[in-house]
Coordinates of C-alpha atoms in Angstrom, one line a residue:
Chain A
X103 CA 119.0 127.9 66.1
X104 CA 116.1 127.4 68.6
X105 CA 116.5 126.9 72.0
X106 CA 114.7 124.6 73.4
X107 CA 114.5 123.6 77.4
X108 CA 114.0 119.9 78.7
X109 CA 112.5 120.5 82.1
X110 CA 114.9 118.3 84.1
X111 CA 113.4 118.1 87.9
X112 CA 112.6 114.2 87.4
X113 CA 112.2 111.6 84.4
X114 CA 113.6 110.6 81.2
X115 CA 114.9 114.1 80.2
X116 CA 118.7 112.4 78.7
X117 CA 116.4 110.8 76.0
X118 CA 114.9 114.1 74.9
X119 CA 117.8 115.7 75.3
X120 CA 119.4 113.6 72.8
X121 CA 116.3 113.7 70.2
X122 CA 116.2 118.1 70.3
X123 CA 119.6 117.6 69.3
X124 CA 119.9 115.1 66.5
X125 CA 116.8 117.7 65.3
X126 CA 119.9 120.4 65.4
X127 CA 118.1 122.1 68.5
X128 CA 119.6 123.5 71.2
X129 CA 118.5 121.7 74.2
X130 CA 118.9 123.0 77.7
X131 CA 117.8 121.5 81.1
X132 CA 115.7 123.5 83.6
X133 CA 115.8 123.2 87.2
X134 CA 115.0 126.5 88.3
X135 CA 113.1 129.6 87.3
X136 CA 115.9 131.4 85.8
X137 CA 116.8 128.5 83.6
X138 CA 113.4 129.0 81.5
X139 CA 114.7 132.5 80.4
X140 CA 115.4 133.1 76.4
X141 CA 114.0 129.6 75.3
X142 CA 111.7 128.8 72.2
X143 CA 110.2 126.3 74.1
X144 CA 110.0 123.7 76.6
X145 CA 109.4 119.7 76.9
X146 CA 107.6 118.2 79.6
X147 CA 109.1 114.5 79.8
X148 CA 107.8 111.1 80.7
X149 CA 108.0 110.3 84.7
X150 CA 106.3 111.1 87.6
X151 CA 103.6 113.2 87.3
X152 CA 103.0 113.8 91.5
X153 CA 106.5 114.2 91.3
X154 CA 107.3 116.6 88.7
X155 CA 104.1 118.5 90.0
X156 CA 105.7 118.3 93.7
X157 CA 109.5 119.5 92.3
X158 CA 107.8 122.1 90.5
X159 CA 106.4 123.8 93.2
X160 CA 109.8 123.1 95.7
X161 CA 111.9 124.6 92.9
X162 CA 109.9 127.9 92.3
X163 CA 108.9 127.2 88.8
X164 CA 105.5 126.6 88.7
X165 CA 104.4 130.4 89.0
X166 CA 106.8 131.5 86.4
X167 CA 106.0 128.9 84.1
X168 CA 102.3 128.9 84.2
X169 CA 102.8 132.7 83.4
X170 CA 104.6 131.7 80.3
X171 CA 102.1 129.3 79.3
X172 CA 99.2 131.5 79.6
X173 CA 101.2 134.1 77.0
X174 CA 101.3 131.2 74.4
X175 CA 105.0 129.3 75.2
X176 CA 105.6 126.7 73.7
X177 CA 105.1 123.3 75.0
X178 CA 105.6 119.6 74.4
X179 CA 104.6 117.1 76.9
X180 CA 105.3 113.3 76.9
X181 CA 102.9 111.0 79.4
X182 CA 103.5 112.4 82.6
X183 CA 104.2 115.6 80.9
X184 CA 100.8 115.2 79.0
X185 CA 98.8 115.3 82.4
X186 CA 100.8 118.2 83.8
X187 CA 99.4 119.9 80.4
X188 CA 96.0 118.4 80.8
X189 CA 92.8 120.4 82.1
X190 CA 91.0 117.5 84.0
X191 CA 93.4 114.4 85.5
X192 CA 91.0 111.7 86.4
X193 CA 92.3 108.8 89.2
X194 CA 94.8 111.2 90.7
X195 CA 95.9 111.9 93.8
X196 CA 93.2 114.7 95.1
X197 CA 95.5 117.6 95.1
X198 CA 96.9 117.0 91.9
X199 CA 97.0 120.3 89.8
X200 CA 97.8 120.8 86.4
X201 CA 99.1 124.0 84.3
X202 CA 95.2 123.4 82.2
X203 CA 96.8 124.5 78.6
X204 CA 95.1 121.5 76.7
X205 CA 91.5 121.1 77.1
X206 CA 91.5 117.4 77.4
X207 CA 90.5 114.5 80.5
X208 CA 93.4 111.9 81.2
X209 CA 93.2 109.0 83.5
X210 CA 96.4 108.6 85.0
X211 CA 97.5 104.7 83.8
X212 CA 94.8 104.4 82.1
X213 CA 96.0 102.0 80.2
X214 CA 96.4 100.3 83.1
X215 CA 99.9 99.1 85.6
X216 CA 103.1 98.4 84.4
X217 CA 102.2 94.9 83.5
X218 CA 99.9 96.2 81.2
X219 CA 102.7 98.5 79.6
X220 CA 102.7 98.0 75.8
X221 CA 104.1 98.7 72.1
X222 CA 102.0 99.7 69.6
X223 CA 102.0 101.5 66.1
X224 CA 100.8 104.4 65.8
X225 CA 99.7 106.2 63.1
X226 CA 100.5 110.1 63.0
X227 CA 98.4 112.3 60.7
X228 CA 100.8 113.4 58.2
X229 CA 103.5 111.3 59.2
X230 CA 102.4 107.2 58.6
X231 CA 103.3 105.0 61.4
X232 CA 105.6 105.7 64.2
X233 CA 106.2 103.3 67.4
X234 CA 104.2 103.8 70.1
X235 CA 105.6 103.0 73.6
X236 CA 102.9 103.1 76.3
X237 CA 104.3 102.6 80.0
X238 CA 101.6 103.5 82.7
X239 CA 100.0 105.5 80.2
X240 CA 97.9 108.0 80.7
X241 CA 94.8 107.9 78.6
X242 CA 92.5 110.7 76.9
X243 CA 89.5 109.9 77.5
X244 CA 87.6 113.6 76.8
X245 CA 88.3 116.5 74.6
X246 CA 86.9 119.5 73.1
X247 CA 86.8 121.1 69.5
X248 CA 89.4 122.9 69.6
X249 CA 92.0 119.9 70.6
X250 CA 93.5 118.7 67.2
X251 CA 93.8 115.2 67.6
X252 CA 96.7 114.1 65.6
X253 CA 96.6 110.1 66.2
X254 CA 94.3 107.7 67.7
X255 CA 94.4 104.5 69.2
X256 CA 92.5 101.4 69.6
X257 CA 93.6 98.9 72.5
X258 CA 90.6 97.3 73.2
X259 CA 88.0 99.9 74.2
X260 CA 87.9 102.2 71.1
X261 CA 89.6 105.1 69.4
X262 CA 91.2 107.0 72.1
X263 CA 93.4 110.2 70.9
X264 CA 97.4 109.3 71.6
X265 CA 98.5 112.9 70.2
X266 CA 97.1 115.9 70.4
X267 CA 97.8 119.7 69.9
X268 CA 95.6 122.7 70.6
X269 CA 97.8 125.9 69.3
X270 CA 101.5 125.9 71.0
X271 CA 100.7 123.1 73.2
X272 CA 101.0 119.6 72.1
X273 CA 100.7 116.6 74.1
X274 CA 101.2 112.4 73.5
X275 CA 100.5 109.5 75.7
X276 CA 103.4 107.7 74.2
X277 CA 107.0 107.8 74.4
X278 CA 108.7 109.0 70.9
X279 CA 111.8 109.3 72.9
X280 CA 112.6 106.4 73.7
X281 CA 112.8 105.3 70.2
X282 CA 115.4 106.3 67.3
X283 CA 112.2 107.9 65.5
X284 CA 112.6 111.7 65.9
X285 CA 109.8 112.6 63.5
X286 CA 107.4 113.6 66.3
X287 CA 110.1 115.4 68.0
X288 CA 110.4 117.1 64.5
X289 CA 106.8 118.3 64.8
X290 CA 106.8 120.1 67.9
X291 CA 110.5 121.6 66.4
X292 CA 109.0 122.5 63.4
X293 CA 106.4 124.5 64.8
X294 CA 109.0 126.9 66.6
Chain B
X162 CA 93.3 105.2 61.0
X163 CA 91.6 102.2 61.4
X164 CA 88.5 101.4 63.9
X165 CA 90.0 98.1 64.5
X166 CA 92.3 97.0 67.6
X167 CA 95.9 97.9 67.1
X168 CA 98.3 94.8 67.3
X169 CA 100.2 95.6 70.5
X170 CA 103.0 93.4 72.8
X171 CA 103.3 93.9 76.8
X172 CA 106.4 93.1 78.4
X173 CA 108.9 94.1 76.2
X174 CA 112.3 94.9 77.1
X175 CA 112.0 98.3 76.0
X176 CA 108.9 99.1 78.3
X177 CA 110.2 97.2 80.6
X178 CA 113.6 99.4 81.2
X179 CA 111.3 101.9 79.8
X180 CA 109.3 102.2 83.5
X181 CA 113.3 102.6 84.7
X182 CA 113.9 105.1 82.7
X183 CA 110.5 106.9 83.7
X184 CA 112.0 106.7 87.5
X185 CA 115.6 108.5 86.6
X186 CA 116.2 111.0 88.9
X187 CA 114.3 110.5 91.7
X188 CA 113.9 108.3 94.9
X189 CA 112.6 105.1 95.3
X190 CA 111.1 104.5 99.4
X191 CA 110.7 101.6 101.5
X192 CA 107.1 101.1 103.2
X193 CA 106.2 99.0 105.7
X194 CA 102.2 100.4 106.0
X195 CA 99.7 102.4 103.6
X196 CA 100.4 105.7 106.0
X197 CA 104.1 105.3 105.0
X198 CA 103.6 105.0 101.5
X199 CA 101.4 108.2 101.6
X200 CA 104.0 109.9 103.4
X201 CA 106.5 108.7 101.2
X202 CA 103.6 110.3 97.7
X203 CA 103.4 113.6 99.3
X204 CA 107.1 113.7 99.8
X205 CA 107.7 113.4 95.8
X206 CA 108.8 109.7 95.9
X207 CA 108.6 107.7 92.2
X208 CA 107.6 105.1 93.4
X209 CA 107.8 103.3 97.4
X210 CA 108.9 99.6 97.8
X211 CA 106.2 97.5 99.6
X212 CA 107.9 95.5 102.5
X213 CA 106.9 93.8 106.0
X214 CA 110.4 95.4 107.6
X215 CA 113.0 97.7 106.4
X216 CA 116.6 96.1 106.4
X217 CA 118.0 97.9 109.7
X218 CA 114.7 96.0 111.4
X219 CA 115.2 92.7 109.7
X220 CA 118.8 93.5 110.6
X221 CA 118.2 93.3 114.4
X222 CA 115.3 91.1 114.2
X223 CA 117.6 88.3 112.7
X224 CA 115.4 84.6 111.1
X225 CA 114.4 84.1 107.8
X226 CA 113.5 87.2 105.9
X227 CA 110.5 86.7 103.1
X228 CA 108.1 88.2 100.4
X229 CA 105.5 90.6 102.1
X230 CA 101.8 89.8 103.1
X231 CA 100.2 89.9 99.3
X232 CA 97.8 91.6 101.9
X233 CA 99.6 94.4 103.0
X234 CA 101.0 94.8 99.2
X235 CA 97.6 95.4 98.1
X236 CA 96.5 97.9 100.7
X237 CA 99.8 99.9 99.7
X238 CA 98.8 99.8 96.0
X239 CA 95.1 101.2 97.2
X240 CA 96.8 104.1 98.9
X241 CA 99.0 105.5 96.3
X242 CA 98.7 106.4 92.3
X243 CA 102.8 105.7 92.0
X244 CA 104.7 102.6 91.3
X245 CA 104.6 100.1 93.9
X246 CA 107.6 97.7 94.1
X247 CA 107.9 94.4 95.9
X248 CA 110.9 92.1 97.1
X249 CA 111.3 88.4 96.3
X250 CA 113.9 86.4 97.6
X251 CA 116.8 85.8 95.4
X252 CA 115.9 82.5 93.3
X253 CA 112.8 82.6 94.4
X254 CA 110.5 82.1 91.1
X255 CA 107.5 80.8 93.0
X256 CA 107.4 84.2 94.9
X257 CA 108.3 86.5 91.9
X258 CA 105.2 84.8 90.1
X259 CA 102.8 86.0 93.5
X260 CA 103.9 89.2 93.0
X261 CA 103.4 89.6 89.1
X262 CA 99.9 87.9 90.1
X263 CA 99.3 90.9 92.3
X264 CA 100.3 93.2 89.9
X265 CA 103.6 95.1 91.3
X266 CA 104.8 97.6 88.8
X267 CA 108.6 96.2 90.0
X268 CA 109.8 93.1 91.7
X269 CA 113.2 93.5 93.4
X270 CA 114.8 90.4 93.0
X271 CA 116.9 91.0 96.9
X272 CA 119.6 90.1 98.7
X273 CA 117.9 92.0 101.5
X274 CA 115.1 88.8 102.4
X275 CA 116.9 85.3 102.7
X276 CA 117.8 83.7 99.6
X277 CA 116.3 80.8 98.5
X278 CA 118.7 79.2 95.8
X279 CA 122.1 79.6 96.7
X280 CA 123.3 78.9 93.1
X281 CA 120.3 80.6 90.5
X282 CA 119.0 83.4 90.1
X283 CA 115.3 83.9 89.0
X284 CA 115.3 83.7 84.9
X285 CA 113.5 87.0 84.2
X286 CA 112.9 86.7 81.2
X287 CA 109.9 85.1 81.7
X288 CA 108.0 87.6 83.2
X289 CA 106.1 90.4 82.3
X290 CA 106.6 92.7 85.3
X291 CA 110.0 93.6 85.1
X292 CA 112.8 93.2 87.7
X293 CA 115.5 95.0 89.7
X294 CA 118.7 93.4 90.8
X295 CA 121.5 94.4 92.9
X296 CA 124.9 94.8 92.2
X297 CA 128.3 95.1 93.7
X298 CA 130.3 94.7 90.4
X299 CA 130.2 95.1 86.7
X300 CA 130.0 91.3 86.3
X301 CA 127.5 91.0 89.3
X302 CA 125.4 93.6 87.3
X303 CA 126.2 91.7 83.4
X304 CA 124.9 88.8 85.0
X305 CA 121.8 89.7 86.3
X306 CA 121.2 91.7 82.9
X307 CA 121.9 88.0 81.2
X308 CA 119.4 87.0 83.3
X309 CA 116.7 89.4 82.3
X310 CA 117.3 92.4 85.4
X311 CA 115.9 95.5 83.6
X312 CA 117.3 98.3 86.3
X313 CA 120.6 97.6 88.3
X314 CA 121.0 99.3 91.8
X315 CA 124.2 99.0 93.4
X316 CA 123.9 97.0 96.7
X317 CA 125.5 99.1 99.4
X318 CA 124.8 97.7 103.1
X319 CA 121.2 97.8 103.1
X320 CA 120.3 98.8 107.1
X321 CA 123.3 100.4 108.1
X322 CA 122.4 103.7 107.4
X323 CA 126.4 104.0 106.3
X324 CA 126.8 105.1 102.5
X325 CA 130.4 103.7 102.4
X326 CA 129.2 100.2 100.7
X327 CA 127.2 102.2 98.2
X328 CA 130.3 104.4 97.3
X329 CA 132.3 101.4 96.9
X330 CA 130.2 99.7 94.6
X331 CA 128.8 102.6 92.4
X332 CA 132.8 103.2 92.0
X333 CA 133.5 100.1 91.2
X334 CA 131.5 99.4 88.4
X335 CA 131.7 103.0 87.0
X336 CA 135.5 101.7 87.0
X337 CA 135.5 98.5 85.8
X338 CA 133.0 100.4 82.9
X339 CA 135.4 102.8 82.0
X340 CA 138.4 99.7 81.7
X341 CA 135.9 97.7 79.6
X342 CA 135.4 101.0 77.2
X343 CA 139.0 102.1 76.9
X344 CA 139.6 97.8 75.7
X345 CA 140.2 96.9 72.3
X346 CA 137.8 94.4 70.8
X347 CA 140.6 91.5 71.3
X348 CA 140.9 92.1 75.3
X349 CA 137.0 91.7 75.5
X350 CA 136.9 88.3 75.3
X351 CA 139.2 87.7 78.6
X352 CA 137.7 91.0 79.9
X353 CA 134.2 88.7 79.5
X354 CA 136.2 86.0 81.5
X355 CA 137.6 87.9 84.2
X356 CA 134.2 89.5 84.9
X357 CA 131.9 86.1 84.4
X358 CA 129.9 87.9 82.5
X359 CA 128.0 87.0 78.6
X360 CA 130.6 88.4 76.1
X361 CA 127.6 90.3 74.6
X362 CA 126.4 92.4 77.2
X363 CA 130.5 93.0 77.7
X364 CA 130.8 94.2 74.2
X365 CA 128.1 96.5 74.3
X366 CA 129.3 98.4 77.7
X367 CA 132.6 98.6 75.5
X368 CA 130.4 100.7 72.7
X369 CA 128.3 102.6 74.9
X370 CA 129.9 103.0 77.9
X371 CA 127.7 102.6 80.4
X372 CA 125.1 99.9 81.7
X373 CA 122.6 98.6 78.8
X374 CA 119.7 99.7 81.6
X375 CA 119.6 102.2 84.3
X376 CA 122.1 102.4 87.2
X377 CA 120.4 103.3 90.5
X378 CA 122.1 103.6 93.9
X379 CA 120.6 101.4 97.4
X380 CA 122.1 100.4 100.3
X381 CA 123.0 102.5 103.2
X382 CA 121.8 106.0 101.6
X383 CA 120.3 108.2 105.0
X384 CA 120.4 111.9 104.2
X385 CA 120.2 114.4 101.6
X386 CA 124.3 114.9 101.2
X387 CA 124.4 110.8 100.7
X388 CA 121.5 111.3 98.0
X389 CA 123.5 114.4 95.9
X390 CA 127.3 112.0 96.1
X391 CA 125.6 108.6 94.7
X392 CA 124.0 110.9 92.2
X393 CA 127.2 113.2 91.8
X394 CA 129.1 109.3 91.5
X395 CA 127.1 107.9 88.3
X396 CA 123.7 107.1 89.9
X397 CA 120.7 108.0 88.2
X398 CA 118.3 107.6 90.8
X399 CA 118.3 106.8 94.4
X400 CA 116.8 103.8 96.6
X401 CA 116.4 104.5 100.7
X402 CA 115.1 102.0 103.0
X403 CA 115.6 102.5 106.4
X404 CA 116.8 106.1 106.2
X405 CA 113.8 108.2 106.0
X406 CA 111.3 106.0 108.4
X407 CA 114.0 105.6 110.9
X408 CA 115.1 109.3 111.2
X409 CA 113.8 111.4 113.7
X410 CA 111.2 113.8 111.3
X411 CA 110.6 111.0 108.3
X412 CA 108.3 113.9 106.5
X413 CA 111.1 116.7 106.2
X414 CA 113.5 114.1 105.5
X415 CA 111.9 112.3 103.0
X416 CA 111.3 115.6 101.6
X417 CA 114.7 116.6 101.7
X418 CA 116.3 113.6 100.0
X419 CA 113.9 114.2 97.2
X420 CA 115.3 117.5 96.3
X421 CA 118.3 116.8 97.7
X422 CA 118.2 114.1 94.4
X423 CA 117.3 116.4 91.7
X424 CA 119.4 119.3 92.8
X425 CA 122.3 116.9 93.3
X426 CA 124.5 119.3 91.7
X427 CA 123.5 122.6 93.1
X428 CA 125.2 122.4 96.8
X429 CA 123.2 125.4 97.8
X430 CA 119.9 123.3 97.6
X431 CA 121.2 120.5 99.4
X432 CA 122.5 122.8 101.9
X433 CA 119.2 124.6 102.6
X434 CA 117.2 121.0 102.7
X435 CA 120.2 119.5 105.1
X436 CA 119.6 122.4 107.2
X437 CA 117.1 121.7 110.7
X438 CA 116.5 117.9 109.6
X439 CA 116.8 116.4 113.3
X440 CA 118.4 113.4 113.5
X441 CA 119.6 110.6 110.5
X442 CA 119.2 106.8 111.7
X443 CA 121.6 105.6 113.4
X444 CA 124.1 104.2 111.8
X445 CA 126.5 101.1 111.8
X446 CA 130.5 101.2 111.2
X447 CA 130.0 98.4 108.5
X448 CA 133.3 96.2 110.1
X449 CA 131.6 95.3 112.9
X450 CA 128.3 93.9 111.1
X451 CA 127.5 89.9 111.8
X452 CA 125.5 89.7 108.2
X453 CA 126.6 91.1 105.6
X454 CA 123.6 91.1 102.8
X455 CA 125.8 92.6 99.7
X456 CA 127.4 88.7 100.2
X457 CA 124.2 87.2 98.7
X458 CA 123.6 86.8 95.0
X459 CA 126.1 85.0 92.9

C-alpha cells in the first residue's frame, strides 16, 4: 500500500487526510524533515500560502523537500499548495518563494476575495464533471508546453487551466477535498 | 470543455466554512495599523483582524466600543495579501453590511465592541462574506450556527491576557459534545431544550461529534504554552488580540505563537520558541474584572 504524506504545518490537511484513505492510501502528516522519509508521495493542502512557505522554512523542511522534488517526488498541491508548486506567483508578498516544480504563473486570489469565493463544475479530462470549490483562488494565468492542462475554466474572463500536471507534479486551483468526490484524489493516487 | 462561462454560486455555506477550514491550524492576529498587520504577515499569521483597539485597550479605555474606520480597514487590506477580518457589534446588521461593502474576507460578529441589540443576533444568512461568532457553550455555539455563524471561537476573556476563560469554554463545549454524542436519539429532543439550541444542528453534533464548522480558540490566549493547550484542548486554530502587540518583543512573540500552534504537540518546539521571549502582557486575575465581555451575546 502507498504511503502517502499530508504536509500538516497549516491548512485543511484532516480533509485530505480523510480522502488518501477512503482511496486505501496510507496517509501520514509531516511536520518535520524526518517525517518525509519512506513516502510515495506528498500533498500540499489548501491554506495559507505565506504561511506554509513561512512554517516550511521554521520547521527545517524546505531544503530537504525541495531536494526531493528536484529527484522527481511526487507531489499534489491544492490552492495554496498549487502556488508553493508554481514557478512565477504574481500579487504576492515580494519574498514569496516557491519550490518552481510546475512551470505555470498564478495570481494569488485571482479569482478575487472571499466574497468572490465560488462553486463551479468542472470538467476533468477523463473524468466528466467534478465540483469545483474555489476560495481565494489562485488563478493560472501562464503556462508552458510541457504543463498538461487537465481542466479549464471559464468565470468570466476566458478559459483559465484549474488542473494541471507536468510529470510527478500535479497541481488544482480547486478544492477536491472538501467534497465527497475522491476521483481527483484517485488521479494523483493512481499515478504512484 | 466549453468556451462559454461556467454557471457558478458565491456565498455558499461550503465556501463559506470552506475559508475556515483554509485557516485550521494557525493564528488569527489583532491589528490596530498597516505596520502591525505586516508584522503580524511576516510572522506567519492566516489572517489579522482589523480593529481601532485591542480588547485590553478598549478594556481600560471604557465607552462605547464600535466597527473600525472603513478607512483604516482598507489601508490594512493594501498592506497584506492574507485574510483580513473585521468586528461588528453583536446585532449590528447595518455595520456587518459596511463591512461586506468593503470587502472583509471575515466579519466577527463580537462581544468585544458594545452590542447593539440586546435580544438578536445578526441573521447571517444573508450575507455573502461569512461570519465568526463567539461562544461560551454548546448551545451559545448551536445558536449562532442557526443563525448562519460559519466558524465558532470560544470567547475566553478577551483583554485579560488570562487563558483561564478560554479553557473553560473550549472544555465546556467539548463536554457538553461528547454528552450530546454518547445520547440516544429519544434524549435529543430535551438535550435540544436544555441547550436552546435548533434540534437539527443538535442531532447532527450527536452523528458527528463535533461542531458542524470549525472550532477556534479567542480570548485571553498570550504566549506560545497558551497557544499548544487550546490546541492540545480541541481547538483547531488560535485567535490573539492583545497578546502579541502588548508583549514586550511583538515580532519574536508573534513568531513564537505561530509555531508554537502548529507544533502544539511537540513540547520540545514550544519549549525552544518559549525560550528568551521577554515579557507576556500583563495580565488580569479575571475575578476582579468590572466588564465581563463573554456576558454579551444571548
Amino acid at each position: 500500500m502507498p504511503r502517502v504524506g499530508v504536509l500538516a504545518l497549516q491548512g485543511d490537511v484532516r480533509e485530505h487526510v480523510s480522502a488518501l484513505e477512503h482511496l486505501g492510501v496510507t496517509a501520514v502528516t509531516v511536520r518535520t524533515p524526518e517525517q518525509l522519509e519512506g513516502l510515495d508521495g506528498l500533498v500540499m493542502p489548501g491554506g495559507e500560502s505565506t504561511t506554509i512557505a513561512h512554517l516550511l522554512v521554521t520547521s527545517g523542511l524546505r531544503p530537504l523537500l525541495q531536494e526531493k522534488l528536484d529527484e522527481g517526488f511526487k507531489v499534489f498541491g491544492t490552492c495554496a499548495g498549487l502556488i508553493m508548486l508554481s514557478h512565477d506567483i504574481l500579487d504576492g508578498r515580494k519574498d514569496q518563494w516557491s519550490f518552481d516544480k510546475l512551470a505555470v504563473g498564478v495570481r494569488r486570489n485571482g479569482y478575487g476575495r472571499q466574497i468572490a469565493s465560488f462553486e463551479s463544475p468542472v470538467e476533468v479530462k477523463g473524468l466528466g464533471v467534478v465540483a469545483g470549490v474555489f476560495i481565494r483562488a489562485p488563478k493560472i494565468v501562464s503556462y508552458a508546453n510541457e504543463v498538461e492542462v487537465l481542466a479549464t475554466l471559464n468565470h468570466g474572463d476566458g478559459e483559465h487551466p484549474v488542473l494541471v500536471r507536468q510529470g510527478n507534479v500535479w497541481g488544482c486551483s480547486f478544492h477536491p477535498e472538501l467534497t465527497s468526490d475522491l476521483r481527483v484524489h484517485q488521479l494523483f493516487t493512481d499515478s504512484l | 470543455m466549453s468556451s462559454s462561462t461556467n454557471p457558478s454560486i458565491v456565498g455558499s455555506a461550503l465556501v463559506k466554512r470552506g475559508l475556515a477550514d483554509m485557516l485550521r491550524g494557525g493564528v488569527i492576529m489583532d491589528v490596530v495599523n498597516p505596520e502591525q498587520a505586516k508584522i503580524a504577515e511576516d510572522a506567519g499569521a492566516v489572517a489579522v483582524m482589523a480593529l481601532e483597539r485591542v480588547p485590553s485597550d478598549i478594556r481600560r479605555d471604557g465607552g462605547v466600543a464600535r466597527m473600525s474606520d472603513p478607512e483604516m480597514i482598507q489601508a490594512i487590506q493594501a498592506s497584506v495579501t492574507i485574510p483580513v477580518m473585521a468586528k461588528a457589534r453583536i446585532g449590528h446588521f447595518a455595520e456587518a453590511q459596511i463591512l461586506q461593502a468593503l470587502d472583509v474576507d471575515y466579519i466577527d460578529e463580537s462581544e468585544v465592541l458594545t452590542p447593539a441589540d440586546e435580544e438578536h443576533h445578526i441573521d447571517k444568512w444573508a450575507f455573502t462574506v461569512p461570519f465568526v461568532c463567539g461562544a461560551t457553550n454548546l448551545g451559545e455555539a448551536l445558536r449562532r450556527i442557526g443563525e448562519g455563524a460559519c466558524l465558532i471561537r470560544s470567547k475566553g476573556e478577551a483583554g485579560t491576557g488570562n487563558v483561564v476563560e478560554a479553557v473553560r469554554h473550549l472544555r465546556t463545549i467539548n463536554a457538553q459534545m461528547r454528552r450530546v454524542a454518547s445520547a440516544d436519539e429519544a434524549e435529543l429532543f430535551a438535550l435540544a431544550k436544555d441547550l436552546q439550541s435548533p434540534l437539527a444542528l443538535v442531532q447532527e453534533v450527536a452523528v458527528t461529534g463535533k461542531l458542524p464548522v470549525p472550532l477556534f480558540c479567542a480570548g485571553g490566549i498570550s504566549t506560545p504554552a497558551d497557544a499548544s493547550l487550546v490546541m492540545q484542548l480541541g481547538a483547531e486554530a488560535v485567535f490573539v488580540g492583545s497578546g502579541i502587540f502588548k508583549s514586550e518583543d511583538p515580532v519574536r512573540m508573534a513568531r513564537a505563537i505561530v509555531e508554537a500552534t502548529t507544533h502544539f504537540e511537540d513540547p520540545g518546539v514550544v519549549a525552544k520558541v518559549s525560550t528568551g521571549l521577554g515579557k507576556a502582557m500583563v495580565g488580569a486575575e479575571t475575578s476582579t474584572l468590572e466588564v465581563r465581555l463573554a456576558e454579551r451575546g444571548w
